[in-house]
Amino acid sequence: MSRLIAAIDDTVEVEYGQFVLQEVSMSRNALGLPVPTGSWTAVGGAGGLLLHSSATDHYPTVRVELWDGTPPGDERSGWAEVLELTCDLATEVRLQSVTATFGEHTLQIPRPGVHHVRAAVGNQSDTAELGEGSFETGVERWLIQLWPV
């Protein structure tokens, strides 16, 4: 059975409808990941994750978990959307706005390299109703689970 290694509970400023889970070293920038055409929620790649919110100018709550294997259970219930993807991470990550305002916490990655990601987002319809510049906190919520490939 898989074991939870570490977790952080944080918030981040969403700007331009986006935020990132970014390597602290910033030698590879998740903001440079290619964005798909049309509607999208998350993109993973070298340096972390680029995440798309349902609104701009607000502060979602985000929990990032690091597991030693596939997390148990079905995390799909209670979430508006759940995605499975991968990203390549160095030794430490944190949440970051697109203009480099950092989250308060960092998460150590003991096995750098490619990781599976399960990204779940909730309350998107409520978030979409937020006006630009609302700076509301905690309306949108995210769960990002990472485990090595």
Coordinates of C-alpha atoms in Angstrom, one line a residue:
M1 CA 0.0 0.0 0.0
S2 CA 1.2 3.5 -0.9
R3 CA 2.3 5.9 1.8
L4 CA 1.9 9.7 2.1
I5 CA 5.5 11.1 2.4
A6 CA 4.8 14.8 2.8
A7 CA 2.1 17.4 2.1
I8 CA 1.7 21.2 2.1
D9 CA -1.5 23.2 2.4
D10 CA -1.1 26.6 0.8
T11 CA -2.7 29.3 -1.2
V12 CA -1.5 31.1 -4.3
E13 CA -2.5 34.2 -6.2
V14 CA -4.2 33.4 -9.5
E15 CA -3.3 35.9 -12.1
Y16 CA -4.4 35.9 -15.7
G17 CA -6.4 32.8 -14.8
Q18 CA -3.2 30.8 -14.1
F19 CA -0.7 29.7 -11.5
V20 CA 2.1 27.1 -11.3
L21 CA 3.6 24.4 -9.2
Q22 CA 7.2 25.3 -9.9
E23 CA 10.7 24.0 -9.1
V24 CA 12.3 26.3 -6.5
S25 CA 15.5 26.4 -8.5
M26 CA 13.6 27.9 -11.5
S27 CA 16.1 26.4 -13.9
R28 CA 13.1 25.1 -15.8
N29 CA 10.0 27.3 -15.8
A30 CA 6.5 25.7 -15.8
L31 CA 5.1 28.9 -17.3
G32 CA 6.9 28.0 -20.5
L33 CA 4.9 24.8 -20.9
P34 CA 2.8 24.6 -24.1
V35 CA -0.8 25.5 -23.6
P36 CA -3.3 23.3 -25.5
T37 CA -5.9 25.0 -27.7
G38 CA -9.4 25.3 -26.4
S39 CA -10.4 24.7 -22.8
W40 CA -7.8 23.3 -20.5
T41 CA -7.1 22.8 -16.8
A42 CA -3.5 21.6 -16.3
V43 CA -0.4 21.0 -18.3
G44 CA 2.6 19.1 -16.9
G45 CA 6.2 19.0 -18.1
A46 CA 9.8 19.9 -17.3
G47 CA 9.8 22.1 -14.2
G48 CA 6.3 21.5 -12.8
L49 CA 2.7 22.1 -13.6
L50 CA 0.9 25.0 -15.3
L51 CA -2.7 25.2 -13.8
H52 CA -5.7 27.1 -15.2
S53 CA -8.3 28.5 -12.9
S54 CA -11.9 29.3 -13.6
A55 CA -11.3 33.0 -12.7
T56 CA -8.5 35.5 -12.2
D57 CA -7.4 37.6 -9.2
H58 CA -8.3 35.2 -6.4
Y59 CA -6.6 32.8 -4.0
P60 CA -7.6 29.1 -4.2
T61 CA -6.7 26.7 -1.5
V62 CA -4.2 24.1 -2.7
R63 CA -3.1 20.9 -1.1
V64 CA 0.0 19.2 -2.6
E65 CA 0.7 15.7 -1.6
L66 CA 3.8 13.6 -2.3
W67 CA 3.3 9.8 -2.2
D68 CA 5.7 6.9 -2.6
G69 CA 3.3 5.1 -5.0
T70 CA -0.2 5.5 -6.5
P71 CA -2.4 7.1 -3.8
P72 CA -5.1 4.8 -2.6
G73 CA -8.9 5.4 -3.1
D74 CA -10.9 7.1 -5.7
E75 CA -10.3 10.8 -5.4
R76 CA -12.8 11.7 -8.1
S77 CA -15.9 12.1 -5.8
G78 CA -16.5 15.6 -4.7
W79 CA -14.4 17.2 -7.5
A80 CA -15.5 19.0 -10.6
E81 CA -12.6 17.7 -12.6
V82 CA -9.8 15.2 -12.1
L83 CA -6.8 14.9 -14.5
E84 CA -4.0 12.4 -14.7
L85 CA -0.7 13.7 -16.2
T86 CA 3.0 13.7 -15.6
C87 CA 5.7 16.3 -14.8
D88 CA 9.5 16.3 -14.3
L89 CA 10.6 17.7 -10.9
A90 CA 13.8 18.7 -9.3
T91 CA 14.5 18.5 -5.5
E92 CA 12.0 21.1 -4.2
V93 CA 8.7 22.7 -5.5
R94 CA 6.3 25.5 -4.4
L95 CA 3.2 27.2 -5.6
Q96 CA 3.8 30.4 -7.5
S97 CA 1.8 33.1 -9.3
V98 CA 2.6 34.0 -12.9
T99 CA 4.4 37.1 -11.7
A100 CA 6.5 35.1 -9.2
T101 CA 4.6 35.7 -6.0
F102 CA 5.5 32.5 -4.0
G103 CA 3.3 30.3 -1.8
E104 CA 4.4 30.1 1.8
H105 CA 5.5 26.5 1.8
T106 CA 7.9 24.3 -0.2
L107 CA 7.7 20.5 -0.7
Q108 CA 10.9 18.5 -0.9
I109 CA 11.1 15.9 -3.7
P110 CA 13.5 13.1 -2.5
R111 CA 13.5 11.3 -5.9
P112 CA 13.9 14.0 -8.6
G113 CA 12.6 13.0 -12.0
V114 CA 9.3 12.2 -13.7
H115 CA 6.3 12.0 -11.5
H116 CA 2.7 11.0 -12.0
V117 CA 0.2 13.7 -11.1
R118 CA -3.5 13.5 -10.1
A119 CA -4.8 17.0 -10.2
A120 CA -8.3 17.6 -8.8
V121 CA -10.2 20.9 -8.8
G122 CA -13.5 21.8 -7.2
N123 CA -15.9 24.7 -7.0
Q124 CA -15.2 25.8 -10.6
S125 CA -18.7 27.1 -11.2
D126 CA -18.6 29.2 -8.0
T127 CA -15.1 30.4 -9.0
A128 CA -16.3 31.4 -12.5
E129 CA -18.7 33.8 -10.9
L130 CA -16.0 35.8 -9.2
G131 CA -15.5 39.2 -10.7
E132 CA -12.1 40.3 -11.9
G133 CA -10.1 41.8 -9.0
S134 CA -12.2 40.1 -6.4
F135 CA -9.2 38.6 -4.5
E136 CA -11.5 36.2 -2.8
T137 CA -9.9 33.4 -0.8
G138 CA -10.8 29.7 -0.7
V139 CA -13.6 29.5 -3.2
E140 CA -11.7 27.3 -5.7
R141 CA -9.9 24.3 -4.2
W142 CA -7.2 22.0 -5.6
L143 CA -5.7 18.7 -4.7
I144 CA -2.4 17.8 -6.4
Q145 CA -1.1 14.3 -5.7
L146 CA 2.5 13.4 -6.9
W147 CA 4.3 10.1 -7.0
P148 CA 7.4 8.9 -8.8
V149 CA 7.1 7.0 -12.1

